Each structure stands twice: as structure tokens, then as C-alpha cells.
CSV table of C-alpha atoms and ligand atoms in Angstrom, one decimal:
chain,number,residue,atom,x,y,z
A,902,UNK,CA,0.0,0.0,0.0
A,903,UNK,CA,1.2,3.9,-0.7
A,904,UNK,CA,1.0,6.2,1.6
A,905,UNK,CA,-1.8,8.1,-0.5
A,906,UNK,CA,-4.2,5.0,0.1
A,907,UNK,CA,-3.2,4.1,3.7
A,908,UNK,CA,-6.5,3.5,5.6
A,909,UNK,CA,-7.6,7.0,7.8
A,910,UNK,CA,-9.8,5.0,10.4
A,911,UNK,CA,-12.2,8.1,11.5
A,912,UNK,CA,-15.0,6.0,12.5
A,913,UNK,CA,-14.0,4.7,16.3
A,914,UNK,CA,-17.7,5.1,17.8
A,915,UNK,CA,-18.8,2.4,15.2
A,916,UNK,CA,-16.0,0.1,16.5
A,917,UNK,CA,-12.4,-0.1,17.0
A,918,UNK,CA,-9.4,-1.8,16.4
A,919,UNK,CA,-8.6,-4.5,18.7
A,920,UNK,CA,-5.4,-3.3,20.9
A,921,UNK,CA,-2.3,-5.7,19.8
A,922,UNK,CA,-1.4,-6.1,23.5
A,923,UNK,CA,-5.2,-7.2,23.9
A,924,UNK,CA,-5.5,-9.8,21.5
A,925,UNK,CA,-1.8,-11.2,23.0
A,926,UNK,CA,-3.8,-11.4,25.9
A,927,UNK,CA,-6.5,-13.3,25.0
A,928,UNK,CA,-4.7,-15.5,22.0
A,929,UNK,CA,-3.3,-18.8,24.6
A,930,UNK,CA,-6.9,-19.2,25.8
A,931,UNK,CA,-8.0,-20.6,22.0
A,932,UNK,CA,-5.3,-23.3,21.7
A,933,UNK,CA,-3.7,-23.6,25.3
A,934,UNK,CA,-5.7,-22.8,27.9
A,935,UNK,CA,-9.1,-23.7,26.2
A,936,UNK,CA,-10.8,-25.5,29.5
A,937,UNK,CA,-13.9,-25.0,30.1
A,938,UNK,CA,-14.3,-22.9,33.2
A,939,UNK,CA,-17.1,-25.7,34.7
A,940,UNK,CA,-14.7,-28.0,34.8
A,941,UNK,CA,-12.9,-28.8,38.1
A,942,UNK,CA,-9.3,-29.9,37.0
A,943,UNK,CA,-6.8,-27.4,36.9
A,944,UNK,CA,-7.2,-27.0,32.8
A,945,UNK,CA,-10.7,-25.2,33.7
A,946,UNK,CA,-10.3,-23.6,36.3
A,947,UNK,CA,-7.4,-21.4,34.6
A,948,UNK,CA,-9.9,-21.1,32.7
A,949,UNK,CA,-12.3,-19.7,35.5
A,950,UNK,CA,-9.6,-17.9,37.3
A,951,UNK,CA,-9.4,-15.8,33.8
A,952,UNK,CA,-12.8,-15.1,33.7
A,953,UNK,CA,-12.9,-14.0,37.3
A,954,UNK,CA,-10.1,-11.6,36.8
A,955,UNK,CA,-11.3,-9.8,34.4
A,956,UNK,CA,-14.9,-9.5,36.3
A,957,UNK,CA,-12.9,-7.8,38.5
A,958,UNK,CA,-11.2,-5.2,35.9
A,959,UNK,CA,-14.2,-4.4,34.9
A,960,UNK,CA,-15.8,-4.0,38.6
A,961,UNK,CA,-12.7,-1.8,39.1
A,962,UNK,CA,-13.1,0.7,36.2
A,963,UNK,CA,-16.6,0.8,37.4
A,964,UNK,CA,-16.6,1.0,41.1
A,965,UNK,CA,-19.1,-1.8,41.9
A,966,UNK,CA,-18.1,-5.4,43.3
A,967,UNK,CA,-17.1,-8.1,41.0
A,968,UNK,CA,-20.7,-10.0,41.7
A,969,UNK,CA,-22.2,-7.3,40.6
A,970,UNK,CA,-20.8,-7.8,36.6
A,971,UNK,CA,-22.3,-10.3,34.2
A,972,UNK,CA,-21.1,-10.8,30.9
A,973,UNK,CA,-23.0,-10.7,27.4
A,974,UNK,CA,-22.1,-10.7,24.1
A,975,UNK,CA,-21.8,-7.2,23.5
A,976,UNK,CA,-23.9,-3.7,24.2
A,977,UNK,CA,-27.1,-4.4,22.8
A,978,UNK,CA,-27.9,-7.9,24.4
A,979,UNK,CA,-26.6,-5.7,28.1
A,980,UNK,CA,-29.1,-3.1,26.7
A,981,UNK,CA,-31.8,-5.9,26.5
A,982,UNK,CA,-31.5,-8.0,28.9
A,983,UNK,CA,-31.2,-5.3,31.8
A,984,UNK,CA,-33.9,-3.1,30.1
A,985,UNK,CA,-36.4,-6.3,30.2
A,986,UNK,CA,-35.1,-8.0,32.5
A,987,UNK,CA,-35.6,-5.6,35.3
A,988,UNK,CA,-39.5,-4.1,33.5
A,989,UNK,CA,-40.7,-7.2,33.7
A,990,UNK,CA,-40.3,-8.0,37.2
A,991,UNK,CA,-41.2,-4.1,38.1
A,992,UNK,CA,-44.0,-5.3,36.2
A,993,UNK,CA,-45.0,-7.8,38.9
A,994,UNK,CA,-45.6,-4.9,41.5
A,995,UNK,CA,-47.5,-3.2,38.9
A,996,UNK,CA,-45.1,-0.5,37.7
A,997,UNK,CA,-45.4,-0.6,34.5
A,998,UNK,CA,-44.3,2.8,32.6
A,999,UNK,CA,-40.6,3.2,31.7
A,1000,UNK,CA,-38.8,6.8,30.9
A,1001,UNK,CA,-36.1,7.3,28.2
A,1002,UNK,CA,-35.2,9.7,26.2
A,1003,UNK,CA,-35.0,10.4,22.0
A,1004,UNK,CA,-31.6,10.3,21.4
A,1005,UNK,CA,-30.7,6.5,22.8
A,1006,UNK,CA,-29.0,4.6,20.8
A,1007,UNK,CA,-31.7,1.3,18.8
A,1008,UNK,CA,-31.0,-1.1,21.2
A,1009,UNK,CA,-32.5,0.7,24.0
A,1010,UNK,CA,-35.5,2.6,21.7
A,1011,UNK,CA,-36.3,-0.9,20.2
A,1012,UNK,CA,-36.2,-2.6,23.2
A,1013,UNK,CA,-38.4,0.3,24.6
A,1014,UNK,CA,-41.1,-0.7,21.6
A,1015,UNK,CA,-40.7,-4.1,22.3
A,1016,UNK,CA,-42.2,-3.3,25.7
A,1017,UNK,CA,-44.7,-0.6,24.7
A,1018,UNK,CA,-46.4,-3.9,22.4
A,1019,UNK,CA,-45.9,-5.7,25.8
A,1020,UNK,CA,-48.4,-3.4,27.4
A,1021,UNK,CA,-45.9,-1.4,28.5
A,1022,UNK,CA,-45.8,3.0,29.0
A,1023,UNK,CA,-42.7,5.0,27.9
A,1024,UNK,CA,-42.3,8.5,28.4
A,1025,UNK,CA,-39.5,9.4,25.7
A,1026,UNK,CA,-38.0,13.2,27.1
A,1027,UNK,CA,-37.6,15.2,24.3
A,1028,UNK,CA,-33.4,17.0,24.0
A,1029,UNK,CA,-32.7,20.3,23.7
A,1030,UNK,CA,-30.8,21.9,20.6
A,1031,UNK,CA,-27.4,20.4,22.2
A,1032,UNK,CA,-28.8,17.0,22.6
A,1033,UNK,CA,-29.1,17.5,26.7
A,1034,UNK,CA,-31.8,16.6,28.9
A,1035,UNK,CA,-32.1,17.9,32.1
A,1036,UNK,CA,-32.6,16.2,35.5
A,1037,UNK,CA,-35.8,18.1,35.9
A,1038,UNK,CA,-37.1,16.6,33.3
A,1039,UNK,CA,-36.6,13.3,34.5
A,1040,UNK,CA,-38.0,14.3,37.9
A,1041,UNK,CA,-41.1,15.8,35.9
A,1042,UNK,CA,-41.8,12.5,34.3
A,1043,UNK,CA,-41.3,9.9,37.1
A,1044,UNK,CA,-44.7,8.5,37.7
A,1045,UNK,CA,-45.8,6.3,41.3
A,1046,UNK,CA,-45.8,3.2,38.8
A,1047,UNK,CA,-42.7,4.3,37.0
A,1048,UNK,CA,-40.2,1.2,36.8
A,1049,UNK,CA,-37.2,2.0,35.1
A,1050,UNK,CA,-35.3,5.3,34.3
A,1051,UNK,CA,-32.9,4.6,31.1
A,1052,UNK,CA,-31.0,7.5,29.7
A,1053,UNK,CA,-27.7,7.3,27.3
A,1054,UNK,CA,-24.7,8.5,28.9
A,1055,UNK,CA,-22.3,9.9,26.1
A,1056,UNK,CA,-24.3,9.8,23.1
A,1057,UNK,CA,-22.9,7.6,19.8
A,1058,UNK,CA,-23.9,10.2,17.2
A,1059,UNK,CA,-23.2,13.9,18.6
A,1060,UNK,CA,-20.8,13.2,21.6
A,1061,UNK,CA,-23.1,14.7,23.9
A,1062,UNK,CA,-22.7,13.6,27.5
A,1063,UNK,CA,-25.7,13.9,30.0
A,1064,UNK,CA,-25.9,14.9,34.0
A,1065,UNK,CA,-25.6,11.1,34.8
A,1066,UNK,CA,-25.2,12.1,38.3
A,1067,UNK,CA,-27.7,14.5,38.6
A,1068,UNK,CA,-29.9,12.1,37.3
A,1069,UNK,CA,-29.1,9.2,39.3
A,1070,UNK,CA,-29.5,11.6,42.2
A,1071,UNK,CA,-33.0,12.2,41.2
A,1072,UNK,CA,-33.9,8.5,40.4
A,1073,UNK,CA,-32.6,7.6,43.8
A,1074,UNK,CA,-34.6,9.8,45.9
A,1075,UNK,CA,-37.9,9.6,43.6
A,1076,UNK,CA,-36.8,5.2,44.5
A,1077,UNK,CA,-36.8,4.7,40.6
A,1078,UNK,CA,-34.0,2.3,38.8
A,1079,UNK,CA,-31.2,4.1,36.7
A,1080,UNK,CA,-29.8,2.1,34.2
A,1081,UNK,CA,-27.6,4.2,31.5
A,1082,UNK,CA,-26.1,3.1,28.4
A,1083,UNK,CA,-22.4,3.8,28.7
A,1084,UNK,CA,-21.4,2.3,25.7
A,1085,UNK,CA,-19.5,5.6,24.5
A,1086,UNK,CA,-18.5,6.5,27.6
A,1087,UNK,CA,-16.7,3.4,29.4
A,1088,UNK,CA,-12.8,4.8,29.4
A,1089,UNK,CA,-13.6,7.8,27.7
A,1090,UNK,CA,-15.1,9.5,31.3
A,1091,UNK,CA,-14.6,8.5,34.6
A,1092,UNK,CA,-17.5,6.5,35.9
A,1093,UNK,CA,-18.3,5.9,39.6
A,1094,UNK,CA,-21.5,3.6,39.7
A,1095,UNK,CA,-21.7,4.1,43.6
A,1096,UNK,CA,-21.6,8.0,43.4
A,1097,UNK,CA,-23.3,8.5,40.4
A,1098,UNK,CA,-26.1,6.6,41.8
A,1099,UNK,CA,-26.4,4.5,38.7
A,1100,UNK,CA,-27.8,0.9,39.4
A,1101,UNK,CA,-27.5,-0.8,36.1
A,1102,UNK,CA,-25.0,0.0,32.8
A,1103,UNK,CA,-24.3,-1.2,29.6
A,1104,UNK,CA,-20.8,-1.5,28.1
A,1105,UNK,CA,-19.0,-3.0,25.2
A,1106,UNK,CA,-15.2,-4.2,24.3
A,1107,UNK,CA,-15.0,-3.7,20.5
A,1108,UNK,CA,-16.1,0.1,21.4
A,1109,UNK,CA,-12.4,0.4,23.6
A,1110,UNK,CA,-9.9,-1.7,22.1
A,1111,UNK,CA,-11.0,-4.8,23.1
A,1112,UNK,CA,-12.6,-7.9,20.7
A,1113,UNK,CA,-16.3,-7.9,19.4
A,1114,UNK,CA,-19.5,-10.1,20.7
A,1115,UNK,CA,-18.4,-9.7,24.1
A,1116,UNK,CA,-19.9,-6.9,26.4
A,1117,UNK,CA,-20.9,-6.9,30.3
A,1118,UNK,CA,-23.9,-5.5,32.4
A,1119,UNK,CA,-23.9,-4.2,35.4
A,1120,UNK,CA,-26.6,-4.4,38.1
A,1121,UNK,CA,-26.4,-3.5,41.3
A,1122,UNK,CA,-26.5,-6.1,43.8
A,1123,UNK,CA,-30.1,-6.8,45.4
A,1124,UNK,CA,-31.8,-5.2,42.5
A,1125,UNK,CA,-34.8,-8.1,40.9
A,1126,UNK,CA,-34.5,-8.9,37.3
A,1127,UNK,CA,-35.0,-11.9,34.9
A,1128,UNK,CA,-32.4,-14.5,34.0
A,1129,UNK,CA,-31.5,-13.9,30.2
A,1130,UNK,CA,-30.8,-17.5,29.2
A,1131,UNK,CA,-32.2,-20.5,31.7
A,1132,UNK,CA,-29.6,-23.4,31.8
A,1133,UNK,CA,-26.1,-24.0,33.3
A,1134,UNK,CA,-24.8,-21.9,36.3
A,1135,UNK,CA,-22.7,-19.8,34.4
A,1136,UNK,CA,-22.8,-16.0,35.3
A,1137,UNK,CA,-24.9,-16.8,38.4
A,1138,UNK,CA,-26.8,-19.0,36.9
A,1139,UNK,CA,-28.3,-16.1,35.1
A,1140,UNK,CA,-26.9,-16.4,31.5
A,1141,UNK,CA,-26.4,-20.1,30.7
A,1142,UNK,CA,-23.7,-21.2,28.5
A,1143,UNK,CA,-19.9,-21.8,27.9
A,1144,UNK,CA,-18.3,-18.8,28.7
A,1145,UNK,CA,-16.3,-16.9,25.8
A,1146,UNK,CA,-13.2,-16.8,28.1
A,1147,UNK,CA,-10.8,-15.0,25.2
A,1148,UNK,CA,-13.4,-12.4,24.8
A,1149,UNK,CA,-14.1,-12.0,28.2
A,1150,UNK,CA,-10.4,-12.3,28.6
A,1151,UNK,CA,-10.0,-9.3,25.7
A,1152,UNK,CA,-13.0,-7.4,27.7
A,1153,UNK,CA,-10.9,-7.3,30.6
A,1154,UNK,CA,-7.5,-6.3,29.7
A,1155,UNK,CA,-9.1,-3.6,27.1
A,1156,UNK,CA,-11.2,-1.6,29.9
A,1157,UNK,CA,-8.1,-1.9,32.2
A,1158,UNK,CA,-5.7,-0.6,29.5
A,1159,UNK,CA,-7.9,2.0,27.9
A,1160,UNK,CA,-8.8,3.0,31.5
A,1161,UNK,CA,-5.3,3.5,32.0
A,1162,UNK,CA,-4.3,5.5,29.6
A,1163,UNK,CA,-7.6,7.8,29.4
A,1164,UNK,CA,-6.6,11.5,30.7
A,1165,UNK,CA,-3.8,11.6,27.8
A,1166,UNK,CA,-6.6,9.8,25.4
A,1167,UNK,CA,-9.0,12.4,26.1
A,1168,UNK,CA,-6.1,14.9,25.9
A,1169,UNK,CA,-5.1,13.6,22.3
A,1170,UNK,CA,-8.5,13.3,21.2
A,1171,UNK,CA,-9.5,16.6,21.9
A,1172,UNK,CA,-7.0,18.4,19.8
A,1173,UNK,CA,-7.9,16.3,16.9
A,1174,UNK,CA,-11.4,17.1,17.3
A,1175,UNK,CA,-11.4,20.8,18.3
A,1176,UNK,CA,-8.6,21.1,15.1
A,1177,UNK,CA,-10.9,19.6,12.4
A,1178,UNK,CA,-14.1,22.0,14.6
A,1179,UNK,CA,-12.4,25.0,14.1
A,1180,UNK,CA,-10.5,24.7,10.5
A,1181,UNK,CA,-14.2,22.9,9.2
A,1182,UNK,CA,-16.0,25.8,10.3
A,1183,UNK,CA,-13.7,28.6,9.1
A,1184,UNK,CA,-13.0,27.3,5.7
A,1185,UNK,CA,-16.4,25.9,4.6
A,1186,UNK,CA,-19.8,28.1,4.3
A,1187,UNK,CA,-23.3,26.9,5.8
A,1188,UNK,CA,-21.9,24.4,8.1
A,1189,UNK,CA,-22.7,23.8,11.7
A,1190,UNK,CA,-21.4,21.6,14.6
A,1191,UNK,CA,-24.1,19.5,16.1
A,1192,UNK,CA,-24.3,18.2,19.8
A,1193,UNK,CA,-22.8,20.2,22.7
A,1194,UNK,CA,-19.5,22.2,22.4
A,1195,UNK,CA,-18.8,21.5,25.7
A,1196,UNK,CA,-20.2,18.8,26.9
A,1197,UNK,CA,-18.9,16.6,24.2
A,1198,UNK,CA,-16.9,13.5,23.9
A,1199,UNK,CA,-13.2,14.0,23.4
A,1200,UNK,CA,-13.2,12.3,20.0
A,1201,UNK,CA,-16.4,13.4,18.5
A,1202,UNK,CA,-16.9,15.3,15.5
A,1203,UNK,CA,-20.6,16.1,14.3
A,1204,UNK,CA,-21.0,18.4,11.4
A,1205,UNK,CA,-23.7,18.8,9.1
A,1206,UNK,CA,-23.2,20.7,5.6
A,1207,UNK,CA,-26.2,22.3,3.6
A,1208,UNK,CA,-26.7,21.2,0.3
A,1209,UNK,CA,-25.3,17.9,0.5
A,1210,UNK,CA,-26.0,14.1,0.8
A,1211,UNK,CA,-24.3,12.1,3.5
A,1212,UNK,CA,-24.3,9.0,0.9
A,1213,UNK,CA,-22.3,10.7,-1.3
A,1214,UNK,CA,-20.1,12.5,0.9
A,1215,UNK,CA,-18.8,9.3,2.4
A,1216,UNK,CA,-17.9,7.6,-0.9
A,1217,UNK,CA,-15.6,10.1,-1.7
A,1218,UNK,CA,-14.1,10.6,1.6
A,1219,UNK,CA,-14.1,6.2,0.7
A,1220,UNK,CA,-12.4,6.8,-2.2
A,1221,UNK,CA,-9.8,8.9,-0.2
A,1222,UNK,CA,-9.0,5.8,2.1
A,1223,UNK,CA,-10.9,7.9,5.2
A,1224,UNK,CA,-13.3,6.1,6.9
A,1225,UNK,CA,-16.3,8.2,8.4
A,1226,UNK,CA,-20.1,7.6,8.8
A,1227,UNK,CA,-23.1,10.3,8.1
A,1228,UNK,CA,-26.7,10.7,10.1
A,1229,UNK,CA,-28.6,10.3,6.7
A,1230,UNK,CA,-31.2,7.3,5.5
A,1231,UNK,CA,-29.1,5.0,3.2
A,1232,UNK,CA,-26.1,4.2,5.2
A,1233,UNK,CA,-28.6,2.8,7.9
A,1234,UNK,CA,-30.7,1.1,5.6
A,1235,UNK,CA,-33.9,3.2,6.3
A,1236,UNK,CA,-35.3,5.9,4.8
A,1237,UNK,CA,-35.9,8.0,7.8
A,1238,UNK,CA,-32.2,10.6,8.5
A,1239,UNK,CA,-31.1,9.6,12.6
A,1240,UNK,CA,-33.4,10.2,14.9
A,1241,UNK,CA,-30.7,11.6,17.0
A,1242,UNK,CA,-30.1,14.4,14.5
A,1243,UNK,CA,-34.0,14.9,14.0
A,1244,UNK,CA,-34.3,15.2,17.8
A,1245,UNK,CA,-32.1,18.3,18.2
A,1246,UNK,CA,-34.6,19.9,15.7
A,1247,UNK,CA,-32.4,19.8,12.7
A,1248,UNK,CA,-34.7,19.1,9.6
A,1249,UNK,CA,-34.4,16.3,7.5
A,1250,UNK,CA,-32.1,17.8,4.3
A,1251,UNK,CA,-29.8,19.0,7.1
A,1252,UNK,CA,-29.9,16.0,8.9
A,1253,UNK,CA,-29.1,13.9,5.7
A,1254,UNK,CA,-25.9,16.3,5.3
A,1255,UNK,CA,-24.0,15.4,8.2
A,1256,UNK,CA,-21.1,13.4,9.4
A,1257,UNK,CA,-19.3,11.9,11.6
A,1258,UNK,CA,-15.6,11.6,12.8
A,1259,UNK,CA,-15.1,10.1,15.8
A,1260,UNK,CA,-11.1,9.7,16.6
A,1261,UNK,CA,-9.5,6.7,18.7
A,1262,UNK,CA,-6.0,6.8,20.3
A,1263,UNK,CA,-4.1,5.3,17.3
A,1264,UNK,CA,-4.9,9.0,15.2
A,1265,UNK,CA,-2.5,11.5,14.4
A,1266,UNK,CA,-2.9,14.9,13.7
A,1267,UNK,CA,-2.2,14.1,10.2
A,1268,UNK,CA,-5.2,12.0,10.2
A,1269,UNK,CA,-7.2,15.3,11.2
A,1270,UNK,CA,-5.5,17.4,8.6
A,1271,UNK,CA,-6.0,15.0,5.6
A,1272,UNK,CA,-9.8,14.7,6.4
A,1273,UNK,CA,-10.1,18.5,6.4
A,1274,UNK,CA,-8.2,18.7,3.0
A,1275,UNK,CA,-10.3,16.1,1.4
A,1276,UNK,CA,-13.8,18.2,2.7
A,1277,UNK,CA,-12.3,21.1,2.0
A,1278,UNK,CA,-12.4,19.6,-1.2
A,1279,UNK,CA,-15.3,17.7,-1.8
A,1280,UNK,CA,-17.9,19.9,-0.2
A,1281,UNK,CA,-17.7,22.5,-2.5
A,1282,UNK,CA,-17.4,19.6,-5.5
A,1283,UNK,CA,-20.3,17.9,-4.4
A,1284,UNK,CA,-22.3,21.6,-3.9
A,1285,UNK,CA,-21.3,22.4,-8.2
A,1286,UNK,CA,-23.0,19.4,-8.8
A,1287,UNK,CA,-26.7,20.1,-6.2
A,1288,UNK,CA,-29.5,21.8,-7.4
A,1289,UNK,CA,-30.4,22.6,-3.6
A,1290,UNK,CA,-27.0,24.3,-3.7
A,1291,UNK,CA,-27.8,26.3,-7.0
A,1292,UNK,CA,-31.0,27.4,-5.8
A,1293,UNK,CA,-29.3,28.5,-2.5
A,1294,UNK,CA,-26.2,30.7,-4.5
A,1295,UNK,CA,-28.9,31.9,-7.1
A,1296,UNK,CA,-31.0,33.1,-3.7
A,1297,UNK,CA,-34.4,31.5,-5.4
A,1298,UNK,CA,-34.2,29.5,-2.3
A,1299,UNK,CA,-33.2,30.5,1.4
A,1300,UNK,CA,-30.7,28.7,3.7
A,1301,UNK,CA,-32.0,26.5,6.3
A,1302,UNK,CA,-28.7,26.3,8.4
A,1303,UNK,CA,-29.2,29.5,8.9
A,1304,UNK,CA,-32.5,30.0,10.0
A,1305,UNK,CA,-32.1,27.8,12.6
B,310,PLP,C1,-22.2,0.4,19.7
B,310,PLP,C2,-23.3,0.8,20.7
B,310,PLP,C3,-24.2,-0.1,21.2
B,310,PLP,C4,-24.2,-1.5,20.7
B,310,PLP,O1,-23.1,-2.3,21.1
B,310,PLP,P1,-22.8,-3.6,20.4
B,310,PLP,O2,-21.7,-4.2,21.2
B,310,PLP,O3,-22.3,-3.3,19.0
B,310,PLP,O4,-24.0,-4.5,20.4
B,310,PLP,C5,-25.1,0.3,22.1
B,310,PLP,N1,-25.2,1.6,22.5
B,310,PLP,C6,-24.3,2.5,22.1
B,310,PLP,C7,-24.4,3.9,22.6
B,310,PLP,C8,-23.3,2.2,21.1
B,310,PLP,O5,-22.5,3.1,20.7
């Protein structure tokens, strides 16, 4: 490969790549160490000890007990199961109504439509223009039969990261379940499950370095819910079946590494970010940054650009070797643009202009300055070749960036 076509890897909220010094980890439980942790002779229960180890990793980063981790296979099945599992046995003492909000990620709002068919109420809070939902909101909607609270913590699509504390606080006294999906934010922000009053969380390895189909949930001890798969005793009996030990092994060493190493990843990140921010919007006309300035991920990068698709936006940044994903219909496979970006009251043509950079560790600031040369190139390419653009320039037609 040249240099010219080297891979830029700009899409790190998608997935990552799986650290080299995690995959060393978890590479002598395939051929060597391949016991199964039931087992009692010493073969499976290095295989056990492994697992057990990295429960505790994990319930370190976190700051819960080791019981109180279970592992899945990734962030939407810990989305699931704890969403379900703990609704339906609120259900049992009638609480039956559920809060959320409009910007979670599918595996929450699907789950939360799964429910709603179930006989279920959800209250989904509306954002404001940042993507942010206040606390007294959540206070506001919290209902005597109210059974779970579930709000995202760092959002995947706009980097915007909510009051999980305040939140919790308010779930706490009101004696409501918190559960947040911390998918974006497990080693990119410093979580305390105790003090931030959370009692369950969602979190996945392929989303910090570490391998994919392997996630954990965690639920606070003495909290009811419903086992996810009935069988052996594995994970307390509570999600039957052989244990992935190399993934949960991968699962493990990623969140402790990543963990590690997360005030100079945030550091890094946030000069890449705020570099391709500041040059993006300089240098090109009608565009705007969506989600919070401040309160924002240190890797995100959410920009929408009038006049233009998202489709064909990302084939040319493709056929540039950058990797980056947009908030409009095709790339999802719908027809609808993200409901994220329709949620913070962007319309649809903007919404289906935007993208997405969301920078990892392994990125350089050359990686940042080659994505801004290649927009800085194709947006006004792209704009030539729109007739919502012409309109626009000719001034038959008015800009909707900036009436917002
Ligand atoms: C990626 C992601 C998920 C899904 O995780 P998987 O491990 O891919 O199932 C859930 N929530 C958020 C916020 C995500 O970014």
C-alpha cells in the first residue's frame, strides 16, 4: 500500500481496532488454555480464574463489586437484557411505565417498543438543541408506577454527554431504577457507579480496544430482574452457557488498559477534534457543529453541511482511504435521517448532510488534517453538482442552516 491510500480509520464510535497487546492477551486461551471454566481440573479452572479476573477489571473501572458484573455478548444484548429484564419484574408490583429519552441509541429505543407492544408505557423526554436533557425533566416524568429510568450516557452520534449524576440523584430519591447506556463512555469518562447513583450499565469491548461479541452488564447487587438464558450456572446462573473466556479475557484487559491511559486519550483526542471543529468551520460556508460544544466527547466530530447528501459525501471521503459515517437514510438502511439528529430539531435535508468523525487513540494529527483537505475539497465539489445548492447561491431559495 502507498501512503496516498493508507486506511484513515475516523469512524472509532462504530468500532475499534482490537489493541495488539489485547489480542496477545486473550490468544493462549483458544489453543492452550481452552478449558472449560465448569470443569474442576486445573485446565478449567485457569480457565475460571481468567474469567474471574477480568470481572474484577471491569468492577474496578466501574466501582461496583465483581458479583455485581455479568457478561453478554456485546452492548445491545446488556441493553436488552437489563432493560427487560428488570420491567418485567417491576411489572409484577405493577409499575409498569418506563422513561427514556430520543436520542438513545436502537438497542435501547427498540427494546423500549418491544415493551410498549408488551403493554408497556414509555415516556421518551424530548433534548434540547445540544442534545441535553435535564434532571428536571426526569424528575417531571417519574410517575408512582414508574419502573425503570434509562438514559444514554455519552451519546454515539453527537458526543453529547448527560448529567448522569444528577440524574441518578434524582432516580434515587424519587426510588426509581437508573440504568444508562455507557457504551460511548466506558474509558472515555470517569464513571463511579456508587456516586453517580447508577444501578445498572451497559458496556461493550469492540467500542475500547478490546474484541467484538463480548460486552458486560452491570446491576447493582439486590436489584430483581429476569435471568436472560435458563440453563447452566454460568454468570450466576443467570446467562447459561460456555463462557467466551478469550473475549471476556479481551474485555478485561481492554477496559483496564484504555482506563489506564484515558486523561492523555481524552487529551489527544480533543486536539484532533477541536482542530478539524475550528479549521471545518472557518473554511467551509453553511456548516454547523451539532451536539454540545462542551459537553462533548473527546473524540467526537458532528458536522452537518447544507446542500449535501451524506451518501455521497462518504464515498468520496471512501475513495480517499478515510473512513467516516453520516446521520442520513441510506447508510442505515432506512429511509428516515437519525433520529438523533432529528431530535435536536435539525430538519431532514440538514440531517441527511452530516457526518461523523469520531477519533481513537491510534490518530494522528495528520489523520485530522487530511480529512479536512479532502472536505475542504469535496464539499464545494459535491455543492457544483446540487441543485439545492444552486437554488441556494442563485437566492431563489433560502438557507436553512441559517435559520435555525
Ligand atoms: C455500539 C453501541 C451499542 C451496541 O453495542 P454492540 O456491542 O455493538 O451491540 C449500544 N449503545 C451505544 C451507545 C453504542 O455506541
Amino acid at each position: 500500500m502507498t501512503e496516498q491510500n493508507k486506511t484513515i480509520y475516523l469512524d472509532n464510535a462504530a468500532t475499534t481496532p482490537t489493541d495488539p497487546a489485547v489480542l496477545q492477551k486473550m490468544l493462549p486461551y483458544f489453543c492452550q488454555q481452552y478449558g472449560n471454566a465448569s470443569s474442576i481440573y486445573a485446565l478449567g479452572q485457569r480457565s475460571r480464574q481468567a474469567i474471574e479476573e477480568a470481572r474484577q477489571q471491569v468492577a474496578q473501572v466501574l466501582g461496583c463489586e465483581a458479583r455485581e458484573i455479568f457478561f453478554t455478548a456485546g452492548g445491545s444484548e446488556s441493553d436488552n437484557w437489563i432493560i427487560k429484564g428488570i420491567a418485567h419484574q417491576q411489572a409484577l408490583r405493577q409499575k409498569k411505565h418506563l422513561i427514556t429519552t430520543a436520542i438513545e441509541h436502537h438497542a435501547v429505543l427498540h427494546t423500549m417498543a418491544a415493551l410498549e407492544k408488551e403493554g408497556f408505557e414509555v415516556t421518551i423526554l424530548p433534548v434540547d438543541k445540544n442534545g441535553l436533557v435535564r434532571p428536571e425533566q426526569v424528575a417531571q416524568a417519574i410517575r408512582p408506577d414508574t419502573a425503570l429510568v434509562t438514559i444514554i450516557y455519552a451519546n454515539n452520534e453527537i458526543g453529547t454527554i448527560q448529567p448522569i449524576e444528577q440524574i441518578g440523584k434524582v432516580c434515587r430519591e424519587a426510588g426509581v431504577l437508573f440504568h444508562t447506556d455507557a457504551v460511548q463512555a466506558v474509558t472515555n469518562l470517569p464513571i463511579d457507579v456508587k456516586a453517580q447513583q447508577i444501578d445498572a450499565l451497559s458496556l461493550s469491548a469492540h467500542k475500547f480496544g478490546g474484541p467484538k461479541g463480548v460486552g458486560a452488564a452491570y446491576i447493582r447487587k439486590g436489584i430483581r430482574f429476569e435471568n436472560l438464558i435458563d440453563g447452566g450456572q454460568q454468570e450466576s446462573g443467570r446467562r447459561a452457557g460456555t463462557e467466551n473466556v478469550p473475549g471476556i479475557v479481551g474485555l478485561g484487559e481492554a477496559i483496564a488498559l484504555a482506563s489506564a491511559s484515558m486523561e492523555a486519550k481524552i487529551t489527544h483526542e480533543s486536539q484532533l477534534r477541536d482542530y478539524v471543529i475550528t479549521r471545518i468551520l472557518k473554511n467551509i460556508p453553511l456548516c454547523k457543529l451539532n451536539g454540545d460544544a462542551k459537553k462533548r466527547l473527546a473524540g467526537n466530530v458532528n458536522l452537518s453541511f447544507e446542500g449535501i447528501e451524506g451518501e455521497g459525501m462518504l464515498l468520496l471521503l471512501d475513495a480517499k482511504g478515510i473512513c467516516a459515517s453520516s446521520g442520513s437514510a441510506c447508510t442505515s438502511g432506512s429511509l428516515d435521517p437519525s433520529h438523533v439528529l432529528l431530535a435536536i430539531g435539525l430538519p431532514h435535508e440538514v440531517a441527511h448532510g452530516s457526518l461523523r468523525l469520531s477519533f481513537g487513540p491510534q490518530n494522528t494529527m495528520a489523520d485530522a488534517e487530511a480529512v479536512c483537505d479532502a472536505l475542504e475539497e469535496i464539499i464545494p465539489r459535491l455543492r457544483m453538482m446540487s441543485p439545492v445548492w444552486e437554488d441556494l447561491e442563485k437566492g431563489r431559495t433560502k438557507s436553512v442552516l441559517a435559520s435555525l
